[in-house]
PDB file of C-alpha atoms and ligand atoms in Angstrom:
ATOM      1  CA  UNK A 736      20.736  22.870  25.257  1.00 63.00           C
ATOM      2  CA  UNK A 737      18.671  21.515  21.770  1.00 78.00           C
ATOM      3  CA  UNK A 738      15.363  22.858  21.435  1.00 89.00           C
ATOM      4  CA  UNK A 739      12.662  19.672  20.327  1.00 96.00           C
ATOM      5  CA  UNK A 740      13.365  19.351  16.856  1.00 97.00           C
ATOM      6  CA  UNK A 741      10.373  19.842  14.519  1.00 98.00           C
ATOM      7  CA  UNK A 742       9.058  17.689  11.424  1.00 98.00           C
ATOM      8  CA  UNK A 743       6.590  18.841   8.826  1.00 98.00           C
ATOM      9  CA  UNK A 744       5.074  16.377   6.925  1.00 98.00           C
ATOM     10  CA  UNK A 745       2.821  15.736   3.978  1.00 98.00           C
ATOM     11  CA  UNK A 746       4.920  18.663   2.112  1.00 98.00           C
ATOM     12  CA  UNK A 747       3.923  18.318  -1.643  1.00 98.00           C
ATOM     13  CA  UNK A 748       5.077  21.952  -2.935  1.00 98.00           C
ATOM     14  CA  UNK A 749       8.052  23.143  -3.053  1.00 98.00           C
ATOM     15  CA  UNK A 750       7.210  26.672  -1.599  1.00 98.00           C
ATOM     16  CA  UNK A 751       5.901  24.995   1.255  1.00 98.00           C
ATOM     17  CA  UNK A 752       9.319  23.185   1.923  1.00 98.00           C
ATOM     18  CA  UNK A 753      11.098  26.592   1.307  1.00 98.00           C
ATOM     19  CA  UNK A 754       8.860  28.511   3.719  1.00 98.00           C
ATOM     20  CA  UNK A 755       8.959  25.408   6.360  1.00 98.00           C
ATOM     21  CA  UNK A 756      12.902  25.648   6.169  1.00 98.00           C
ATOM     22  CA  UNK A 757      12.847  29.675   6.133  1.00 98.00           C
ATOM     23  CA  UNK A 758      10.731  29.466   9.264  1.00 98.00           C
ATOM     24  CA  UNK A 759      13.381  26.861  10.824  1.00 98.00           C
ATOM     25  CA  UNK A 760      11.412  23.258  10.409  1.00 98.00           C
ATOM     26  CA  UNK A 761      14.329  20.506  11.212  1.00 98.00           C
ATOM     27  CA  UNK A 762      13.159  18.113   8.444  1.00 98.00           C
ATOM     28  CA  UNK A 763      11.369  17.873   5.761  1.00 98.00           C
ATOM     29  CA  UNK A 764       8.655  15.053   5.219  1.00 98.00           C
ATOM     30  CA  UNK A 765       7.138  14.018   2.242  1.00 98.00           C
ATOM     31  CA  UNK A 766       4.557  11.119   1.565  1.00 98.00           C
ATOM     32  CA  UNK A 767       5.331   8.765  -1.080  1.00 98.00           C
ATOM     33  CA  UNK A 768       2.284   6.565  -0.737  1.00 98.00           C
ATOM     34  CA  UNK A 769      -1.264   6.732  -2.439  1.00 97.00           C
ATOM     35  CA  UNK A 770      -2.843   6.088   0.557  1.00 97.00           C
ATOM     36  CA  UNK A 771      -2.305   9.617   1.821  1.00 97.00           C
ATOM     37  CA  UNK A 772      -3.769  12.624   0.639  1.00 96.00           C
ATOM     38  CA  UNK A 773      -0.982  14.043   0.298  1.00 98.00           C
ATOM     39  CA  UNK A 774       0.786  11.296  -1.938  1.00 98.00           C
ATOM     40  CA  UNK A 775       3.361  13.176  -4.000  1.00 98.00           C
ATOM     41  CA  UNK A 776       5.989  10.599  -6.500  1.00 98.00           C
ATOM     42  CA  UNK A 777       9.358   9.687  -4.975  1.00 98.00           C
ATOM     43  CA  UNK A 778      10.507  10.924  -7.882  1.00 98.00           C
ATOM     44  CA  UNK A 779       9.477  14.531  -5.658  1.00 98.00           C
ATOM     45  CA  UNK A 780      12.510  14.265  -3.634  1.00 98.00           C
ATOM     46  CA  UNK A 781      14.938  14.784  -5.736  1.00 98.00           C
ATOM     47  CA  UNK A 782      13.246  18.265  -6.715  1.00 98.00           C
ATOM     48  CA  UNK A 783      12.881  19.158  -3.212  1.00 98.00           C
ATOM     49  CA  UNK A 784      16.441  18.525  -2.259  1.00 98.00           C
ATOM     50  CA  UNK A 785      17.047  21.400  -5.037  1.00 98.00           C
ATOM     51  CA  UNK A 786      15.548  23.347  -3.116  1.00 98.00           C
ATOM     52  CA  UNK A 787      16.056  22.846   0.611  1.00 98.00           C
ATOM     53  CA  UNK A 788      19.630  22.005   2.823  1.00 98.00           C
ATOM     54  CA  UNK A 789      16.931  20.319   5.461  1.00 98.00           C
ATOM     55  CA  UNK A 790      16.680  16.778   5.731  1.00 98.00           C
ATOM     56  CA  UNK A 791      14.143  15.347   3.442  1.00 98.00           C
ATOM     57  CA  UNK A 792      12.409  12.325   5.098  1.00 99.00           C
ATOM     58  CA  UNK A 793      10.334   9.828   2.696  1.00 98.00           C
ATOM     59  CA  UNK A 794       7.524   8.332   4.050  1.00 98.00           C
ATOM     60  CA  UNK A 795       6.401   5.037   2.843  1.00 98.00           C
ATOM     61  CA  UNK A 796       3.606   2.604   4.185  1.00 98.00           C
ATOM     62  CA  UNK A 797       3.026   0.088   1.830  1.00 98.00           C
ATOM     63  CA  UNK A 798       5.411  -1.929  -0.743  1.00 98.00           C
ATOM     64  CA  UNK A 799       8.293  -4.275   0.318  1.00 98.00           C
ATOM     65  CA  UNK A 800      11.342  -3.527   1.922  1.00 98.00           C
ATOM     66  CA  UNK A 801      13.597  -3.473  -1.349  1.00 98.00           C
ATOM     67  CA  UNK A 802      11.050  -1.791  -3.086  1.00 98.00           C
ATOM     68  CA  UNK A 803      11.231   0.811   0.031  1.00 98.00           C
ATOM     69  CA  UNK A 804      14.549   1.449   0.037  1.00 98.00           C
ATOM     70  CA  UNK A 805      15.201   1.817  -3.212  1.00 98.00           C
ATOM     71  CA  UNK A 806      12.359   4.503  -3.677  1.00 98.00           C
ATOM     72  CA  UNK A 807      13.845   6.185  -0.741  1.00 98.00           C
ATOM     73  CA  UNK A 808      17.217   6.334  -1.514  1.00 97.00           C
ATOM     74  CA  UNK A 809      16.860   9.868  -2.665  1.00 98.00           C
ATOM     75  CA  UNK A 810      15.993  11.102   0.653  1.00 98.00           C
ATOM     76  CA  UNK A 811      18.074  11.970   3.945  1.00 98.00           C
ATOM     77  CA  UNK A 812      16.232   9.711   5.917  1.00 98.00           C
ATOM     78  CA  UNK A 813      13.568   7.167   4.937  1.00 98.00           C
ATOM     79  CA  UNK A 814      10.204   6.695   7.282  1.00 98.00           C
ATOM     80  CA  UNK A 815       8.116   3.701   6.909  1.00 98.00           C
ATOM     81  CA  UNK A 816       4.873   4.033   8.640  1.00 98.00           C
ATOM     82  CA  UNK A 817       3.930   0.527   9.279  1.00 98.00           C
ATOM     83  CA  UNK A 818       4.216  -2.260  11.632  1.00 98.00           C
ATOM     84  CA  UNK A 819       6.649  -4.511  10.553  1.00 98.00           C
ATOM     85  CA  UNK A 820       7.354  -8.484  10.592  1.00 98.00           C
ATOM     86  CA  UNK A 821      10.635  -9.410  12.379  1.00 98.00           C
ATOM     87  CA  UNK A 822      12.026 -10.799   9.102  1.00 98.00           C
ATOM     88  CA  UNK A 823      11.526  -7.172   7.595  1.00 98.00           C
ATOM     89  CA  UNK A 824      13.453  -5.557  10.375  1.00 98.00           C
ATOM     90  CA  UNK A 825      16.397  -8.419   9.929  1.00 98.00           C
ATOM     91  CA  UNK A 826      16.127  -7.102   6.184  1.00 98.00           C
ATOM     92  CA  UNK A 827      16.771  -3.506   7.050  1.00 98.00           C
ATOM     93  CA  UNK A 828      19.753  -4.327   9.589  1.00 98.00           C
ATOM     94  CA  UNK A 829      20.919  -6.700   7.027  1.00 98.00           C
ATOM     95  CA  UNK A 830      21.017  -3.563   4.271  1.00 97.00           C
ATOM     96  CA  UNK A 831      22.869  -0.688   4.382  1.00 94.00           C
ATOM     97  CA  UNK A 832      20.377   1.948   5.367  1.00 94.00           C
ATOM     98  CA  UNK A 833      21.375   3.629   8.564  1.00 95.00           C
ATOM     99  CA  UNK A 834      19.161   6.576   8.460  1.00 97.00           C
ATOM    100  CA  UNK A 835      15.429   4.917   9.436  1.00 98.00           C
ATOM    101  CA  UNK A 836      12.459   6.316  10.922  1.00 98.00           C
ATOM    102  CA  UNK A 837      10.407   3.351  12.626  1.00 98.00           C
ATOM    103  CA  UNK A 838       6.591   3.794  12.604  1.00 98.00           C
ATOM    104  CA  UNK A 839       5.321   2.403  16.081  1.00 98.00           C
ATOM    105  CA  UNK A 840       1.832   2.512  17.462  1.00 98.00           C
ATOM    106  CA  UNK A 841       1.192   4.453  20.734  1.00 98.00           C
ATOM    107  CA  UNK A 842      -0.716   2.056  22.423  1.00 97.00           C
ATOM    108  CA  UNK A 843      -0.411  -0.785  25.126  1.00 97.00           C
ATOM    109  CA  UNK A 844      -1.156  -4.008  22.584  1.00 97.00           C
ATOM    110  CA  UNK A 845       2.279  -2.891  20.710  1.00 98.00           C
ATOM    111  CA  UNK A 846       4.678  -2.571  23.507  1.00 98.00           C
ATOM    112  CA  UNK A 847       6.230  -5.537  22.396  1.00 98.00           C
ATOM    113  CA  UNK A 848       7.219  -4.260  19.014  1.00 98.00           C
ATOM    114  CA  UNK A 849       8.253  -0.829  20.705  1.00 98.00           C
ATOM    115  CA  UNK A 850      10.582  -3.480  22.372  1.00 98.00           C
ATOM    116  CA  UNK A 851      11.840  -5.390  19.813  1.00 98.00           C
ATOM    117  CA  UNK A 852      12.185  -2.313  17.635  1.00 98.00           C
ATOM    118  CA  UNK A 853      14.149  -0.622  20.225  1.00 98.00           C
ATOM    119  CA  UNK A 854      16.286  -3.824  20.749  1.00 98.00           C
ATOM    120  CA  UNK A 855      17.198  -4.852  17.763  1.00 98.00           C
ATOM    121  CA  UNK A 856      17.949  -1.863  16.190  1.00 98.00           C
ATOM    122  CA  UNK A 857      19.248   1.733  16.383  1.00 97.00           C
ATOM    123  CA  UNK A 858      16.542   3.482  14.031  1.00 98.00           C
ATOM    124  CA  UNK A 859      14.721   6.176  14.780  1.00 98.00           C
ATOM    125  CA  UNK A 860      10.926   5.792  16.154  1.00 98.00           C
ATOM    126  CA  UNK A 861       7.986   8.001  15.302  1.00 98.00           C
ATOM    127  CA  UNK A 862       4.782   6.821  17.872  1.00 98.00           C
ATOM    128  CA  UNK A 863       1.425   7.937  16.526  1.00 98.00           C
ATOM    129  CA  UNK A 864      -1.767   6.940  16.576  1.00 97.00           C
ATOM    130  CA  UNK A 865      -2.277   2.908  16.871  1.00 94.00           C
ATOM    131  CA  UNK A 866      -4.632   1.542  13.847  1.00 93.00           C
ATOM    132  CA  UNK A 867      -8.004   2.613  15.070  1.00 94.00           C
ATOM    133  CA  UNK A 868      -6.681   5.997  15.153  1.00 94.00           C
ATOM    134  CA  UNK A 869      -5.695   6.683  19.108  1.00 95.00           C
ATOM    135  CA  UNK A 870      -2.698   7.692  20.528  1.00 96.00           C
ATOM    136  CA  UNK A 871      -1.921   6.923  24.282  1.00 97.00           C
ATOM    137  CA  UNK A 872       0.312   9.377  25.418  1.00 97.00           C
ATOM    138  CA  UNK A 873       0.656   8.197  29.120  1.00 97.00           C
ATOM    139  CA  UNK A 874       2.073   5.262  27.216  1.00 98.00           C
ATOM    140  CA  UNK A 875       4.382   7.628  24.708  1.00 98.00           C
ATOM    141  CA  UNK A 876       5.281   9.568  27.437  1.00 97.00           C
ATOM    142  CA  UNK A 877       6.892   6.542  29.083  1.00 98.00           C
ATOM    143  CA  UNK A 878       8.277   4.951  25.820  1.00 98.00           C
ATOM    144  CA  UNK A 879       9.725   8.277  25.645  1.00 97.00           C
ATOM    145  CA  UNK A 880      12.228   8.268  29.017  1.00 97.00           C
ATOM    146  CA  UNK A 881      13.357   4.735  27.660  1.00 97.00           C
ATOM    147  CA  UNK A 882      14.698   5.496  23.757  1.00 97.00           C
ATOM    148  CA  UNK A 883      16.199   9.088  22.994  1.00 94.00           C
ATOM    149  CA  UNK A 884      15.707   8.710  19.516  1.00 96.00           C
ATOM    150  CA  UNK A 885      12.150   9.171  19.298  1.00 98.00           C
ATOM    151  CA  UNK A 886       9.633  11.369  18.246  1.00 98.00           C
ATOM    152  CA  UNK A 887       5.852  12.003  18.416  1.00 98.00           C
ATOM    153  CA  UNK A 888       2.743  12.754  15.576  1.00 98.00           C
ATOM    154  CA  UNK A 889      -0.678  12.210  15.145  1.00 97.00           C
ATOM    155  CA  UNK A 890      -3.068  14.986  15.767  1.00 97.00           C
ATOM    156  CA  UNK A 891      -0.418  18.063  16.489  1.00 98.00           C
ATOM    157  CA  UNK A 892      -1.919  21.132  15.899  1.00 98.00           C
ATOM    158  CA  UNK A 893      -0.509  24.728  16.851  1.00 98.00           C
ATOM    159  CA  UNK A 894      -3.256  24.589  19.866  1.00 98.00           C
ATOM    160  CA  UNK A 895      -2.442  21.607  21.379  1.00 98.00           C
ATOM    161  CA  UNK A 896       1.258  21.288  20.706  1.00 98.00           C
ATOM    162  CA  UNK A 897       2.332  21.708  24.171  1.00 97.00           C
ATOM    163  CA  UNK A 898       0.740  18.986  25.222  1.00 96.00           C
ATOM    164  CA  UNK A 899       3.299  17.011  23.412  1.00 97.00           C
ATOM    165  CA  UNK A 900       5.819  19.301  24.025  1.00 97.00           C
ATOM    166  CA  UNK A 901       5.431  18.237  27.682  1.00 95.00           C
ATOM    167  CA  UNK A 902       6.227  14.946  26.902  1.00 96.00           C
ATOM    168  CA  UNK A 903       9.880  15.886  25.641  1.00 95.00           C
ATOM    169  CA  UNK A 904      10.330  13.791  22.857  1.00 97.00           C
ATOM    170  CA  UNK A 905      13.717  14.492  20.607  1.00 97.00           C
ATOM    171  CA  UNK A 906      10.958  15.410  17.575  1.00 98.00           C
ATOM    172  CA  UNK A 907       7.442  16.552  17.079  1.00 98.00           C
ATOM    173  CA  UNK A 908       6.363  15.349  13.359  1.00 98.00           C
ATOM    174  CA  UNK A 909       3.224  17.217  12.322  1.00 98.00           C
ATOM    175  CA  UNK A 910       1.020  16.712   8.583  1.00 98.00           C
ATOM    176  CA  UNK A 911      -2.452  17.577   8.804  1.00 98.00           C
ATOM    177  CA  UNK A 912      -2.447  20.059  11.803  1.00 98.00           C
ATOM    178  CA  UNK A 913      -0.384  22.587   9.709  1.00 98.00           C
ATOM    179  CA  UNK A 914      -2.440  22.950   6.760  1.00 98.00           C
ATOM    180  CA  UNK A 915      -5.351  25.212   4.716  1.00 96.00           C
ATOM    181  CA  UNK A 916      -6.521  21.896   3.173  1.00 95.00           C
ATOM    182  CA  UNK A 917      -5.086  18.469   2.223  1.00 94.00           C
ATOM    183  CA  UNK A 918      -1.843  19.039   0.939  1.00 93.00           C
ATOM    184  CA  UNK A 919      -1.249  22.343   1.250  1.00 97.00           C
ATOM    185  CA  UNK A 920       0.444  23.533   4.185  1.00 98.00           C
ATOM    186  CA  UNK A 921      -0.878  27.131   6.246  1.00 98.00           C
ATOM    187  CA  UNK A 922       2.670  29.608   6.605  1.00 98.00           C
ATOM    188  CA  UNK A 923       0.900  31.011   9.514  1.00 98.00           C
ATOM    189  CA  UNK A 924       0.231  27.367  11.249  1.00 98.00           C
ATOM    190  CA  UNK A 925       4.076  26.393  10.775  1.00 98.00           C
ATOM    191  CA  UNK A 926       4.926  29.703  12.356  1.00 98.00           C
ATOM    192  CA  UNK A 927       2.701  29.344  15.669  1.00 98.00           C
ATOM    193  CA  UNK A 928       4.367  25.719  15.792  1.00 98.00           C
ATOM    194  CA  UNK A 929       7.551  27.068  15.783  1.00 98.00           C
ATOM    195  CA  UNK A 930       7.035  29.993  18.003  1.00 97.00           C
ATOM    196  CA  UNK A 931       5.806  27.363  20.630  1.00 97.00           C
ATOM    197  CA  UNK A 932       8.768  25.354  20.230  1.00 97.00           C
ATOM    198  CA  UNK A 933      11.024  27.960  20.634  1.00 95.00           C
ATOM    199  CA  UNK A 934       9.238  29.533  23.681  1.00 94.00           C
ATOM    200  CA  UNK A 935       9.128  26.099  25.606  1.00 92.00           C
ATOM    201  CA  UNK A 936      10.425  25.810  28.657  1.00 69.00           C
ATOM    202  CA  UNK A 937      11.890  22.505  28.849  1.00 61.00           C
ATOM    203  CA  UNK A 938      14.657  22.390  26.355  1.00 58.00           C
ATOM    204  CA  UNK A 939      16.937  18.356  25.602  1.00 55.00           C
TER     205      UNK A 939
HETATM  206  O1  LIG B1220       0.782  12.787   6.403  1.00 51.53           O
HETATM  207  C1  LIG B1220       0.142  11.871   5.861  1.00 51.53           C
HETATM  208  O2  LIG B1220      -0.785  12.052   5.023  1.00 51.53           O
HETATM  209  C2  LIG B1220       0.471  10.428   6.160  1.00 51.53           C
HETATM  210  C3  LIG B1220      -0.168   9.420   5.459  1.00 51.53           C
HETATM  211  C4  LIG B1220       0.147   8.094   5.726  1.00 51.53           C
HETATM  212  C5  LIG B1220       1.109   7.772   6.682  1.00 51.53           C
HETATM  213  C6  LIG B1220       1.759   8.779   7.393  1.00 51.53           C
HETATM  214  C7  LIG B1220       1.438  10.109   7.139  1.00 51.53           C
HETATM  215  N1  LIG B1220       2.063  11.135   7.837  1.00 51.53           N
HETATM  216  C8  LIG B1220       2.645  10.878   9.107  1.00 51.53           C
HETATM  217  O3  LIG B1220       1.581  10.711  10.049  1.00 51.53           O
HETATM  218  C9  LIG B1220       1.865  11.484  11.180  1.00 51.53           C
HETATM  219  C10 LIG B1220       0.659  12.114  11.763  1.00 51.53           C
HETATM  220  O4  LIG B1220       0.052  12.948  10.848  1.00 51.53           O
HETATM  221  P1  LIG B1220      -0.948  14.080  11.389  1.00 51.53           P
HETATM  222  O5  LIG B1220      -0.102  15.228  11.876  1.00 51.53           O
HETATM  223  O6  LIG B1220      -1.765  13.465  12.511  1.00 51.53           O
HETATM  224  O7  LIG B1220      -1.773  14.420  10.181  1.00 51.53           O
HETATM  225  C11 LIG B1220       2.912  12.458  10.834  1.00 51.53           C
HETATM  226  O8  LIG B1220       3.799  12.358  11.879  1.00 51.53           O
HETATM  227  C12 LIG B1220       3.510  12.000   9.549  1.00 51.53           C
HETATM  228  O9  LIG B1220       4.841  11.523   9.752  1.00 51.53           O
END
């Protein structure tokens, strides 16, 4: 029986990806965007993957779609962390990528993309917080039973990380909840995530 599978995200040091992995993190998230933070180059990945066999996940909000996944193509998995036009999903299925994380909004107004995303393709789906910054998670919790390949974020810290847990999603994708400040992620705050994880009851 798989345990939930656990994302840290925002990683822009390498000895915070080593100690994540040592710890047991599933994947690896960095954010290649300037709007966060935490905005490290793509060129980042490439150093990372020297230094961890986890799955290093790009995250990307703005640019176009070929700019996207050509940025990404370094990476395991690429994460784009915006709500996208039908004609930019038919560009995805149309390229070759396979391994996609799907930003969608947990919240009622974007059911029909949760829909259409979940329709038309067979990418991953991270639900966080809509655009004014709330996450529903009656509504994740149902999105949830209906696609296996999704996961939760937005606002996960070690003291409220059951609550999500409860919602059994196949990933729990954490950034600013595991950190001393911006950027720099707290060894102690990844372990207490973990140790949660690990001691939940409900297992996939
Ligand atoms: O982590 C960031 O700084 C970030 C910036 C812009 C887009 C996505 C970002 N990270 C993703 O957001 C969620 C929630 O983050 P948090 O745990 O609430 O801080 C996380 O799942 C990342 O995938």
């Amino acid at each position: 029986m798989k345990l939930v599978k656990v994302k840290f995200c925002g990683i822009s040091h390498v000895q915070d990806a080593i100690t994540a992995e040592k710890l047991g993190a599933d994947f690896i998230g960095v954010v290649a965007d300037t709007v966060s933070p935490r905005y490290v180059k793509h060129e980042f990945v490439k150093i990372l993957k020297n230094h961890v066999t986890k799955p290093v996940v790009i995250v990307k909000v703005n640019g176009t779609i070929q700019r996207i996944l050509n940025e990404g193509k370094e990476a395991d998995i690429i994460q784009i962390h915006r709500v996208l036009s039908e004609i930019e999903i038919e560009e995805l299925l149309s390229s070759s990528i396979k391994n996609l994380i799907l930003y969608v909004p947990a919240s009622r107004e974007f059911e029909g993309y949760f829909r259409l995303v979940i329709s038309r393709t067979n990418y991953m789906i991270l639900l966080d917080k809509n655009p004014q910054n709330r996450l529903d998670l009656s509504i994740a919790e149902k999105w949830l039973k209906e696609y296996y390949k999704t996961g939760i974020g937005g606002g996960i810290t070690p003291q409220n990380v059951r609550e999500y847990l409860y919602l059994d999603p196949y990933w729990i994708d954490i950034s600013s909840g595991i950190e001393t400040y911006k950027g720099k992620k707290d060894s102690s705050k990844m372990a207490l995530i973990l140790k949660e994880v690990r001691e939940w009851k409900y297992t996939r």
